[in-house]
Amino acid sequence: MSATTVGGLIGGLIDSMSGDDGVGDGAIKGAIAANILKVVVPVAVTYAVGWAVLKGAAELKDGIFGEVE
């Protein structure tokens, strides 16, 4: 899903929650949220994958050489 679609969905939810008709402030907030998500989600996924690889490498090392104190 593209950032524009996500921004539109978030903006629509914000507008429906606020109860204001026709103001359209949710579109701006939705666009900001979509752009933030566009940066935060890949960073979080990269961190999680890196952590899993390091954890797996540590377990593999401990399995081969035994735990070093």
PDB file of C-alpha atoms in Angstrom:
ATOM      1  CA  MET A   1       0.000   0.000   0.000  1.00  0.00           C
ATOM      2  CA  SER A   2       1.433   3.377  -0.900  1.00  0.00           C
ATOM      3  CA  ALA A   3       1.973   6.224   1.539  1.00  0.00           C
ATOM      4  CA  THR A   4      -0.731   8.261  -0.176  1.00  0.00           C
ATOM      5  CA  THR A   5      -3.324   5.549   0.398  1.00  0.00           C
ATOM      6  CA  VAL A   6      -2.275   5.087   4.009  1.00  0.00           C
ATOM      7  CA  GLY A   7      -2.373   8.861   4.529  1.00  0.00           C
ATOM      8  CA  GLY A   8      -5.867   9.023   3.079  1.00  0.00           C
ATOM      9  CA  LEU A   9      -7.096   6.215   5.312  1.00  0.00           C
ATOM     10  CA  ILE A  10      -5.555   7.758   8.415  1.00  0.00           C
ATOM     11  CA  GLY A  11      -6.943  11.176   7.462  1.00  0.00           C
ATOM     12  CA  GLY A  12     -10.414   9.735   6.996  1.00  0.00           C
ATOM     13  CA  LEU A  13     -10.273   8.076  10.392  1.00  0.00           C
ATOM     14  CA  ILE A  14      -9.109  11.300  12.043  1.00  0.00           C
ATOM     15  CA  ASP A  15     -11.893  13.299  10.371  1.00  0.00           C
ATOM     16  CA  SER A  16     -14.544  10.767  11.379  1.00  0.00           C
ATOM     17  CA  MET A  17     -13.347  10.731  15.000  1.00  0.00           C
ATOM     18  CA  SER A  18     -13.268  14.503  15.386  1.00  0.00           C
ATOM     19  CA  GLY A  19     -16.920  14.955  14.410  1.00  0.00           C
ATOM     20  CA  ASP A  20     -16.217  18.160  12.475  1.00  0.00           C
ATOM     21  CA  ASP A  21     -17.837  18.185   9.058  1.00  0.00           C
ATOM     22  CA  GLY A  22     -15.911  19.604   6.149  1.00  0.00           C
ATOM     23  CA  VAL A  23     -12.874  20.893   8.018  1.00  0.00           C
ATOM     24  CA  GLY A  24     -10.397  18.475   6.395  1.00  0.00           C
ATOM     25  CA  ASP A  25      -7.682  18.760   9.027  1.00  0.00           C
ATOM     26  CA  GLY A  26      -7.449  14.978   9.099  1.00  0.00           C
ATOM     27  CA  ALA A  27      -5.974  14.950   5.596  1.00  0.00           C
ATOM     28  CA  ILE A  28      -2.994  17.004   6.750  1.00  0.00           C
ATOM     29  CA  LYS A  29      -2.489  14.883   9.852  1.00  0.00           C
ATOM     30  CA  GLY A  30      -2.899  11.733   7.758  1.00  0.00           C
ATOM     31  CA  ALA A  31      -0.256  12.864   5.283  1.00  0.00           C
ATOM     32  CA  ILE A  32       2.153  13.632   8.119  1.00  0.00           C
ATOM     33  CA  ALA A  33       1.470  10.257   9.749  1.00  0.00           C
ATOM     34  CA  ALA A  34       1.974   8.432   6.440  1.00  0.00           C
ATOM     35  CA  ASN A  35       5.323  10.116   5.865  1.00  0.00           C
ATOM     36  CA  ILE A  36       6.434   9.284   9.401  1.00  0.00           C
ATOM     37  CA  LEU A  37       5.372   5.656   8.915  1.00  0.00           C
ATOM     38  CA  LYS A  38       7.264   5.590   5.626  1.00  0.00           C
ATOM     39  CA  VAL A  39      10.465   6.169   7.627  1.00  0.00           C
ATOM     40  CA  VAL A  40       9.728   4.409  10.928  1.00  0.00           C
ATOM     41  CA  VAL A  41       8.446   1.065   9.611  1.00  0.00           C
ATOM     42  CA  PRO A  42      11.538   0.193   7.512  1.00  0.00           C
ATOM     43  CA  VAL A  43      13.849   1.223  10.364  1.00  0.00           C
ATOM     44  CA  ALA A  44      11.906  -0.940  12.837  1.00  0.00           C
ATOM     45  CA  VAL A  45      11.893  -3.934  10.470  1.00  0.00           C
ATOM     46  CA  THR A  46      15.618  -3.563   9.791  1.00  0.00           C
ATOM     47  CA  TYR A  47      16.337  -3.385  13.528  1.00  0.00           C
ATOM     48  CA  ALA A  48      14.214  -6.483  14.212  1.00  0.00           C
ATOM     49  CA  VAL A  49      15.892  -8.510  11.463  1.00  0.00           C
ATOM     50  CA  GLY A  50      19.359  -7.426  12.617  1.00  0.00           C
ATOM     51  CA  TRP A  51      18.558  -8.340  16.208  1.00  0.00           C
ATOM     52  CA  ALA A  52      17.257 -11.759  15.136  1.00  0.00           C
ATOM     53  CA  VAL A  53      20.402 -12.433  13.086  1.00  0.00           C
ATOM     54  CA  LEU A  54      22.701 -11.448  15.948  1.00  0.00           C
ATOM     55  CA  LYS A  55      20.683 -13.524  18.417  1.00  0.00           C
ATOM     56  CA  GLY A  56      20.813 -16.524  16.072  1.00  0.00           C
ATOM     57  CA  ALA A  57      24.559 -16.101  15.539  1.00  0.00           C
ATOM     58  CA  ALA A  58      25.127 -15.980  19.305  1.00  0.00           C
ATOM     59  CA  GLU A  59      23.057 -19.139  19.806  1.00  0.00           C
ATOM     60  CA  LEU A  60      24.935 -20.893  17.010  1.00  0.00           C
ATOM     61  CA  LYS A  61      28.310 -19.883  18.495  1.00  0.00           C
ATOM     62  CA  ASP A  62      27.230 -21.101  21.938  1.00  0.00           C
ATOM     63  CA  GLY A  63      26.060 -24.377  20.414  1.00  0.00           C
ATOM     64  CA  ILE A  64      29.339 -24.985  18.622  1.00  0.00           C
ATOM     65  CA  PHE A  65      31.876 -23.731  21.160  1.00  0.00           C
ATOM     66  CA  GLY A  66      29.849 -23.873  24.362  1.00  0.00           C
ATOM     67  CA  GLU A  67      29.019 -20.906  26.529  1.00  0.00           C
ATOM     68  CA  VAL A  68      31.986 -18.714  27.387  1.00  0.00           C
ATOM     69  CA  GLU A  69      31.897 -17.104  30.806  1.00  0.00           C
TER      70      GLU A  69
END
